[in-house]
Amino acid sequence: AINHAFSRSTPENGVEGVVSDVVFRGETIHVHVETPACPEPVRVALRNEGLHKPPPWTRGTRAVVGWLPEDGQVLEDDPR
């Protein structure tokens, strides 16, 4: 989830960052957020709600990226 001024609350595992890119991909919008916690931008896919509700983010917008603990998954390297 991404939180900035429009959101009601900060996710409990939130990490602050800055939006580095917003990519429109048809039904979804991919928001890339650079944070000091990750070497690569965090990418969040959100439903595109069209012109009726344009996304509030642009490059340079401060944002908080977060998730609920039960939504996390640990991905292990393929041993091959």
PDB file of N, CA and C in Angstrom:
ATOM      1  N   ALA A   1       0.843  -1.181   0.000  1.00  0.00           N
ATOM      2  CA  ALA A   1       0.000   0.000   0.000  1.00  0.00           C
ATOM      3  C   ALA A   1       0.880   1.232   0.000  1.00  0.00           C
ATOM      4  N   ILE A   2       0.388   2.259  -0.575  1.00  0.00           N
ATOM      5  CA  ILE A   2       1.110   3.528  -0.544  1.00  0.00           C
ATOM      6  C   ILE A   2       0.263   4.522   0.218  1.00  0.00           C
ATOM      7  N   ASN A   3       0.921   5.300   1.040  1.00  0.00           N
ATOM      8  CA  ASN A   3       0.220   6.285   1.836  1.00  0.00           C
ATOM      9  C   ASN A   3       0.887   7.628   1.602  1.00  0.00           C
ATOM     10  N   HIS A   4       0.102   8.619   1.370  1.00  0.00           N
ATOM     11  CA  HIS A   4       0.591   9.992   1.475  1.00  0.00           C
ATOM     12  C   HIS A   4      -0.601  10.811   1.929  1.00  0.00           C
ATOM     13  N   ALA A   5      -0.678  12.055   1.687  1.00  0.00           N
ATOM     14  CA  ALA A   5      -1.683  12.900   2.322  1.00  0.00           C
ATOM     15  C   ALA A   5      -3.126  12.417   2.143  1.00  0.00           C
ATOM     16  N   PHE A   6      -3.428  11.710   1.058  1.00  0.00           N
ATOM     17  CA  PHE A   6      -4.813  11.303   0.809  1.00  0.00           C
ATOM     18  C   PHE A   6      -5.242  10.130   1.677  1.00  0.00           C
ATOM     19  N   SER A   7      -4.316   9.397   2.251  1.00  0.00           N
ATOM     20  CA  SER A   7      -4.663   8.171   2.966  1.00  0.00           C
ATOM     21  C   SER A   7      -5.060   8.452   4.408  1.00  0.00           C
ATOM     22  N   ARG A   8      -5.821   7.536   4.986  1.00  0.00           N
ATOM     23  CA  ARG A   8      -6.326   7.725   6.340  1.00  0.00           C
ATOM     24  C   ARG A   8      -5.300   7.412   7.419  1.00  0.00           C
ATOM     25  N   SER A   9      -4.383   6.486   7.152  1.00  0.00           N
ATOM     26  CA  SER A   9      -3.425   6.088   8.181  1.00  0.00           C
ATOM     27  C   SER A   9      -2.137   5.597   7.558  1.00  0.00           C
ATOM     28  N   THR A  10      -1.091   5.519   8.379  1.00  0.00           N
ATOM     29  CA  THR A  10       0.195   5.007   7.937  1.00  0.00           C
ATOM     30  C   THR A  10       0.237   3.510   8.196  1.00  0.00           C
ATOM     31  N   PRO A  11       0.659   2.697   7.224  1.00  0.00           N
ATOM     32  CA  PRO A  11       0.751   1.260   7.457  1.00  0.00           C
ATOM     33  C   PRO A  11       1.667   0.964   8.638  1.00  0.00           C
ATOM     34  N   GLU A  12       1.374  -0.117   9.374  1.00  0.00           N
ATOM     35  CA  GLU A  12       2.149  -0.394  10.582  1.00  0.00           C
ATOM     36  C   GLU A  12       3.601  -0.720  10.296  1.00  0.00           C
ATOM     37  N   ASN A  13       3.911  -1.235   9.125  1.00  0.00           N
ATOM     38  CA  ASN A  13       5.290  -1.512   8.740  1.00  0.00           C
ATOM     39  C   ASN A  13       5.728  -0.540   7.654  1.00  0.00           C
ATOM     40  N   GLY A  14       5.451   0.726   7.836  1.00  0.00           N
ATOM     41  CA  GLY A  14       5.719   1.720   6.808  1.00  0.00           C
ATOM     42  C   GLY A  14       7.173   2.111   6.695  1.00  0.00           C
ATOM     43  N   VAL A  15       7.599   2.391   5.463  1.00  0.00           N
ATOM     44  CA  VAL A  15       8.936   2.879   5.163  1.00  0.00           C
ATOM     45  C   VAL A  15       8.764   4.140   4.321  1.00  0.00           C
ATOM     46  N   GLU A  16       9.359   5.233   4.766  1.00  0.00           N
ATOM     47  CA  GLU A  16       9.242   6.485   4.022  1.00  0.00           C
ATOM     48  C   GLU A  16      10.156   6.492   2.813  1.00  0.00           C
ATOM     49  N   GLY A  17       9.707   7.172   1.764  1.00  0.00           N
ATOM     50  CA  GLY A  17      10.514   7.287   0.568  1.00  0.00           C
ATOM     51  C   GLY A  17       9.995   8.381  -0.340  1.00  0.00           C
ATOM     52  N   VAL A  18      10.508   8.387  -1.563  1.00  0.00           N
ATOM     53  CA  VAL A  18      10.126   9.386  -2.562  1.00  0.00           C
ATOM     54  C   VAL A  18       9.755   8.652  -3.847  1.00  0.00           C
ATOM     55  N   VAL A  19       8.652   9.056  -4.465  1.00  0.00           N
ATOM     56  CA  VAL A  19       8.210   8.444  -5.718  1.00  0.00           C
ATOM     57  C   VAL A  19       9.229   8.780  -6.804  1.00  0.00           C
ATOM     58  N   SER A  20       9.763   7.723  -7.451  1.00  0.00           N
ATOM     59  CA  SER A  20      10.731   7.929  -8.530  1.00  0.00           C
ATOM     60  C   SER A  20      10.105   7.761  -9.911  1.00  0.00           C
ATOM     61  N   ASP A  21       8.949   7.081  -9.969  1.00  0.00           N
ATOM     62  CA  ASP A  21       8.294   6.897 -11.262  1.00  0.00           C
ATOM     63  C   ASP A  21       6.849   6.453 -11.052  1.00  0.00           C
ATOM     64  N   VAL A  22       5.985   6.823 -11.978  1.00  0.00           N
ATOM     65  CA  VAL A  22       4.596   6.360 -12.005  1.00  0.00           C
ATOM     66  C   VAL A  22       4.365   5.836 -13.419  1.00  0.00           C
ATOM     67  N   VAL A  23       4.049   4.529 -13.532  1.00  0.00           N
ATOM     68  CA  VAL A  23       3.921   3.883 -14.836  1.00  0.00           C
ATOM     69  C   VAL A  23       2.481   3.409 -15.015  1.00  0.00           C
ATOM     70  N   PHE A  24       1.843   3.852 -16.094  1.00  0.00           N
ATOM     71  CA  PHE A  24       0.478   3.435 -16.391  1.00  0.00           C
ATOM     72  C   PHE A  24       0.534   2.167 -17.236  1.00  0.00           C
ATOM     73  N   ARG A  25      -0.143   1.109 -16.781  1.00  0.00           N
ATOM     74  CA  ARG A  25      -0.147  -0.170 -17.492  1.00  0.00           C
ATOM     75  C   ARG A  25      -1.587  -0.662 -17.643  1.00  0.00           C
ATOM     76  N   GLY A  26      -2.387   0.110 -18.338  1.00  0.00           N
ATOM     77  CA  GLY A  26      -3.779  -0.295 -18.576  1.00  0.00           C
ATOM     78  C   GLY A  26      -4.600  -0.281 -17.305  1.00  0.00           C
ATOM     79  N   GLU A  27      -4.934  -1.475 -16.808  1.00  0.00           N
ATOM     80  CA  GLU A  27      -5.785  -1.581 -15.624  1.00  0.00           C
ATOM     81  C   GLU A  27      -5.061  -1.262 -14.322  1.00  0.00           C
ATOM     82  N   THR A  28      -3.729  -1.194 -14.366  1.00  0.00           N
ATOM     83  CA  THR A  28      -2.979  -0.907 -13.141  1.00  0.00           C
ATOM     84  C   THR A  28      -2.031   0.266 -13.330  1.00  0.00           C
ATOM     85  N   ILE A  29      -1.669   0.851 -12.210  1.00  0.00           N
ATOM     86  CA  ILE A  29      -0.652   1.898 -12.149  1.00  0.00           C
ATOM     87  C   ILE A  29       0.451   1.346 -11.257  1.00  0.00           C
ATOM     88  N   HIS A  30       1.683   1.393 -11.732  1.00  0.00           N
ATOM     89  CA  HIS A  30       2.817   0.945 -10.936  1.00  0.00           C
ATOM     90  C   HIS A  30       3.536   2.177 -10.413  1.00  0.00           C
ATOM     91  N   VAL A  31       3.618   2.295  -9.099  1.00  0.00           N
ATOM     92  CA  VAL A  31       4.290   3.418  -8.463  1.00  0.00           C
ATOM     93  C   VAL A  31       5.610   2.896  -7.902  1.00  0.00           C
ATOM     94  N   HIS A  32       6.719   3.524  -8.293  1.00  0.00           N
ATOM     95  CA  HIS A  32       8.041   3.131  -7.833  1.00  0.00           C
ATOM     96  C   HIS A  32       8.472   4.132  -6.757  1.00  0.00           C
ATOM     97  N   VAL A  33       8.846   3.609  -5.587  1.00  0.00           N
ATOM     98  CA  VAL A  33       9.225   4.464  -4.455  1.00  0.00           C
ATOM     99  C   VAL A  33      10.639   4.106  -4.020  1.00  0.00           C
ATOM    100  N   GLU A  34      11.532   5.086  -4.020  1.00  0.00           N
ATOM    101  CA  GLU A  34      12.892   4.872  -3.533  1.00  0.00           C
ATOM    102  C   GLU A  34      12.918   5.129  -2.039  1.00  0.00           C
ATOM    103  N   THR A  35      13.481   4.164  -1.297  1.00  0.00           N
ATOM    104  CA  THR A  35      13.592   4.279   0.153  1.00  0.00           C
ATOM    105  C   THR A  35      15.018   3.935   0.571  1.00  0.00           C
ATOM    106  N   PRO A  36      15.481   4.461   1.704  1.00  0.00           N
ATOM    107  CA  PRO A  36      16.804   4.086   2.179  1.00  0.00           C
ATOM    108  C   PRO A  36      16.849   2.629   2.652  1.00  0.00           C
ATOM    109  N   ALA A  37      15.693   1.995   2.823  1.00  0.00           N
ATOM    110  CA  ALA A  37      15.631   0.619   3.331  1.00  0.00           C
ATOM    111  C   ALA A  37      15.875  -0.434   2.250  1.00  0.00           C
ATOM    112  N   CYS A  38      15.801  -0.055   0.959  1.00  0.00           N
ATOM    113  CA  CYS A  38      15.921  -1.030  -0.128  1.00  0.00           C
ATOM    114  C   CYS A  38      16.889  -0.515  -1.195  1.00  0.00           C
ATOM    115  N   PRO A  39      17.735  -1.404  -1.740  1.00  0.00           N
ATOM    116  CA  PRO A  39      18.658  -0.953  -2.790  1.00  0.00           C
ATOM    117  C   PRO A  39      17.950  -0.643  -4.110  1.00  0.00           C
ATOM    118  N   GLU A  40      16.824  -1.303  -4.375  1.00  0.00           N
ATOM    119  CA  GLU A  40      16.033  -1.066  -5.581  1.00  0.00           C
ATOM    120  C   GLU A  40      14.734  -0.363  -5.180  1.00  0.00           C
ATOM    121  N   PRO A  41      14.118   0.400  -6.091  1.00  0.00           N
ATOM    122  CA  PRO A  41      12.832   1.019  -5.750  1.00  0.00           C
ATOM    123  C   PRO A  41      11.782  -0.048  -5.413  1.00  0.00           C
ATOM    124  N   VAL A  42      10.937   0.262  -4.449  1.00  0.00           N
ATOM    125  CA  VAL A  42       9.800  -0.596  -4.122  1.00  0.00           C
ATOM    126  C   VAL A  42       8.738  -0.307  -5.171  1.00  0.00           C
ATOM    127  N   ARG A  43       8.179  -1.350  -5.765  1.00  0.00           N
ATOM    128  CA  ARG A  43       7.165  -1.171  -6.807  1.00  0.00           C
ATOM    129  C   ARG A  43       5.829  -1.631  -6.279  1.00  0.00           C
ATOM    130  N   VAL A  44       4.847  -0.753  -6.386  1.00  0.00           N
ATOM    131  CA  VAL A  44       3.505  -1.049  -5.901  1.00  0.00           C
ATOM    132  C   VAL A  44       2.545  -0.959  -7.075  1.00  0.00           C
ATOM    133  N   ALA A  45       1.752  -2.021  -7.286  1.00  0.00           N
ATOM    134  CA  ALA A  45       0.755  -2.031  -8.357  1.00  0.00           C
ATOM    135  C   ALA A  45      -0.611  -1.706  -7.756  1.00  0.00           C
ATOM    136  N   LEU A  46      -1.261  -0.709  -8.307  1.00  0.00           N
ATOM    137  CA  LEU A  46      -2.571  -0.272  -7.833  1.00  0.00           C
ATOM    138  C   LEU A  46      -3.555  -0.275  -8.990  1.00  0.00           C
ATOM    139  N   ARG A  47      -4.817  -0.468  -8.675  1.00  0.00           N
ATOM    140  CA  ARG A  47      -5.852  -0.438  -9.715  1.00  0.00           C
ATOM    141  C   ARG A  47      -5.963   0.968 -10.298  1.00  0.00           C
ATOM    142  N   ASN A  48      -6.024   1.058 -11.614  1.00  0.00           N
ATOM    143  CA  ASN A  48      -6.185   2.333 -12.295  1.00  0.00           C
ATOM    144  C   ASN A  48      -7.658   2.717 -12.243  1.00  0.00           C
ATOM    145  N   GLU A  49      -7.974   3.803 -11.570  1.00  0.00           N
ATOM    146  CA  GLU A  49      -9.359   4.239 -11.439  1.00  0.00           C
ATOM    147  C   GLU A  49      -9.744   5.275 -12.488  1.00  0.00           C
ATOM    148  N   GLY A  50      -8.884   5.468 -13.481  1.00  0.00           N
ATOM    149  CA  GLY A  50      -9.207   6.323 -14.610  1.00  0.00           C
ATOM    150  C   GLY A  50      -9.210   7.811 -14.294  1.00  0.00           C
ATOM    151  N   LEU A  51      -9.794   8.557 -15.211  1.00  0.00           N
ATOM    152  CA  LEU A  51      -9.798  10.010 -15.095  1.00  0.00           C
ATOM    153  C   LEU A  51     -10.657  10.517 -13.945  1.00  0.00           C
ATOM    154  N   HIS A  52     -11.557   9.676 -13.428  1.00  0.00           N
ATOM    155  CA  HIS A  52     -12.430  10.107 -12.346  1.00  0.00           C
ATOM    156  C   HIS A  52     -11.662  10.282 -11.035  1.00  0.00           C
ATOM    157  N   LYS A  53     -10.553   9.558 -10.914  1.00  0.00           N
ATOM    158  CA  LYS A  53      -9.747   9.645  -9.698  1.00  0.00           C
ATOM    159  C   LYS A  53      -8.277   9.466 -10.078  1.00  0.00           C
ATOM    160  N   PRO A  54      -7.650  10.512 -10.643  1.00  0.00           N
ATOM    161  CA  PRO A  54      -6.256  10.375 -11.065  1.00  0.00           C
ATOM    162  C   PRO A  54      -5.346  10.158  -9.847  1.00  0.00           C
ATOM    163  N   PRO A  55      -4.224   9.469 -10.040  1.00  0.00           N
ATOM    164  CA  PRO A  55      -3.333   9.208  -8.910  1.00  0.00           C
ATOM    165  C   PRO A  55      -2.753  10.507  -8.351  1.00  0.00           C
ATOM    166  N   PRO A  56      -2.596  10.583  -7.034  1.00  0.00           N
ATOM    167  CA  PRO A  56      -2.083  11.809  -6.417  1.00  0.00           C
ATOM    168  C   PRO A  56      -0.560  11.897  -6.418  1.00  0.00           C
ATOM    169  N   TRP A  57       0.126  10.919  -7.030  1.00  0.00           N
ATOM    170  CA  TRP A  57       1.580  10.914  -6.966  1.00  0.00           C
ATOM    171  C   TRP A  57       2.194  11.359  -8.270  1.00  0.00           C
ATOM    172  N   THR A  58       3.301  12.045  -8.150  1.00  0.00           N
ATOM    173  CA  THR A  58       4.157  12.388  -9.276  1.00  0.00           C
ATOM    174  C   THR A  58       5.582  12.168  -8.802  1.00  0.00           C
ATOM    175  N   ARG A  59       6.523  12.186  -9.717  1.00  0.00           N
ATOM    176  CA  ARG A  59       7.924  12.046  -9.318  1.00  0.00           C
ATOM    177  C   ARG A  59       8.253  13.111  -8.276  1.00  0.00           C
ATOM    178  N   GLY A  60       8.927  12.677  -7.222  1.00  0.00           N
ATOM    179  CA  GLY A  60       9.326  13.602  -6.165  1.00  0.00           C
ATOM    180  C   GLY A  60       8.364  13.673  -4.995  1.00  0.00           C
ATOM    181  N   THR A  61       7.162  13.091  -5.133  1.00  0.00           N
ATOM    182  CA  THR A  61       6.183  13.086  -4.038  1.00  0.00           C
ATOM    183  C   THR A  61       6.698  12.208  -2.907  1.00  0.00           C
ATOM    184  N   ARG A  62       6.628  12.704  -1.680  1.00  0.00           N
ATOM    185  CA  ARG A  62       7.005  11.896  -0.518  1.00  0.00           C
ATOM    186  C   ARG A  62       5.874  10.906  -0.260  1.00  0.00           C
ATOM    187  N   ALA A  63       6.235   9.679   0.086  1.00  0.00           N
ATOM    188  CA  ALA A  63       5.241   8.632   0.295  1.00  0.00           C
ATOM    189  C   ALA A  63       5.726   7.659   1.360  1.00  0.00           C
ATOM    190  N   VAL A  64       4.798   6.896   1.914  1.00  0.00           N
ATOM    191  CA  VAL A  64       5.116   5.815   2.835  1.00  0.00           C
ATOM    192  C   VAL A  64       4.623   4.523   2.188  1.00  0.00           C
ATOM    193  N   VAL A  65       5.514   3.551   2.077  1.00  0.00           N
ATOM    194  CA  VAL A  65       5.162   2.244   1.534  1.00  0.00           C
ATOM    195  C   VAL A  65       5.060   1.298   2.712  1.00  0.00           C
ATOM    196  N   GLY A  66       3.991   0.513   2.765  1.00  0.00           N
ATOM    197  CA  GLY A  66       3.837  -0.397   3.894  1.00  0.00           C
ATOM    198  C   GLY A  66       2.953  -1.573   3.562  1.00  0.00           C
ATOM    199  N   TRP A  67       2.929  -2.529   4.447  1.00  0.00           N
ATOM    200  CA  TRP A  67       2.162  -3.743   4.259  1.00  0.00           C
ATOM    201  C   TRP A  67       1.850  -4.338   5.620  1.00  0.00           C
ATOM    202  N   LEU A  68       0.849  -5.171   5.665  1.00  0.00           N
ATOM    203  CA  LEU A  68       0.519  -5.888   6.889  1.00  0.00           C
ATOM    204  C   LEU A  68       1.445  -7.097   6.995  1.00  0.00           C
ATOM    205  N   PRO A  69       1.875  -7.462   8.198  1.00  0.00           N
ATOM    206  CA  PRO A  69       2.775  -8.608   8.346  1.00  0.00           C
ATOM    207  C   PRO A  69       2.246  -9.880   7.687  1.00  0.00           C
ATOM    208  N   GLU A  70       0.951 -10.128   7.772  1.00  0.00           N
ATOM    209  CA  GLU A  70       0.392 -11.356   7.200  1.00  0.00           C
ATOM    210  C   GLU A  70       0.382 -11.340   5.664  1.00  0.00           C
ATOM    211  N   ASP A  71       0.615 -10.188   5.049  1.00  0.00           N
ATOM    212  CA  ASP A  71       0.667 -10.106   3.598  1.00  0.00           C
ATOM    213  C   ASP A  71       2.064 -10.334   3.037  1.00  0.00           C
ATOM    214  N   GLY A  72       3.064 -10.403   3.900  1.00  0.00           N
ATOM    215  CA  GLY A  72       4.446 -10.581   3.453  1.00  0.00           C
ATOM    216  C   GLY A  72       4.743 -12.026   3.076  1.00  0.00           C
ATOM    217  N   GLN A  73       5.656 -12.220   2.140  1.00  0.00           N
ATOM    218  CA  GLN A  73       6.107 -13.551   1.732  1.00  0.00           C
ATOM    219  C   GLN A  73       7.614 -13.519   1.601  1.00  0.00           C
ATOM    220  N   VAL A  74       8.279 -14.546   2.128  1.00  0.00           N
ATOM    221  CA  VAL A  74       9.715 -14.670   1.981  1.00  0.00           C
ATOM    222  C   VAL A  74       9.985 -15.492   0.734  1.00  0.00           C
ATOM    223  N   LEU A  75      10.744 -14.942  -0.177  1.00  0.00           N
ATOM    224  CA  LEU A  75      11.087 -15.642  -1.420  1.00  0.00           C
ATOM    225  C   LEU A  75      12.520 -16.136  -1.291  1.00  0.00           C
ATOM    226  N   GLU A  76      12.716 -17.414  -1.514  1.00  0.00           N
ATOM    227  CA  GLU A  76      14.046 -17.993  -1.403  1.00  0.00           C
ATOM    228  C   GLU A  76      14.675 -18.137  -2.780  1.00  0.00           C
ATOM    229  N   ASP A  77      16.023 -18.064  -2.806  1.00  0.00           N
ATOM    230  CA  ASP A  77      16.745 -18.248  -4.066  1.00  0.00           C
ATOM    231  C   ASP A  77      16.536 -19.651  -4.599  1.00  0.00           C
ATOM    232  N   ASP A  78      16.477 -19.752  -5.918  1.00  0.00           N
ATOM    233  CA  ASP A  78      16.387 -21.063  -6.556  1.00  0.00           C
ATOM    234  C   ASP A  78      17.757 -21.730  -6.453  1.00  0.00           C
ATOM    235  N   PRO A  79      17.852 -22.937  -5.852  1.00  0.00           N
ATOM    236  CA  PRO A  79      19.154 -23.561  -5.641  1.00  0.00           C
ATOM    237  C   PRO A  79      19.820 -24.071  -6.917  1.00  0.00           C
ATOM    238  N   ARG A  80      19.150 -23.993  -8.060  1.00  0.00           N
ATOM    239  CA  ARG A  80      19.756 -24.508  -9.300  1.00  0.00           C
ATOM    240  C   ARG A  80      20.874 -23.669  -9.758  1.00  0.00           C
TER     241      ARG A  80
END
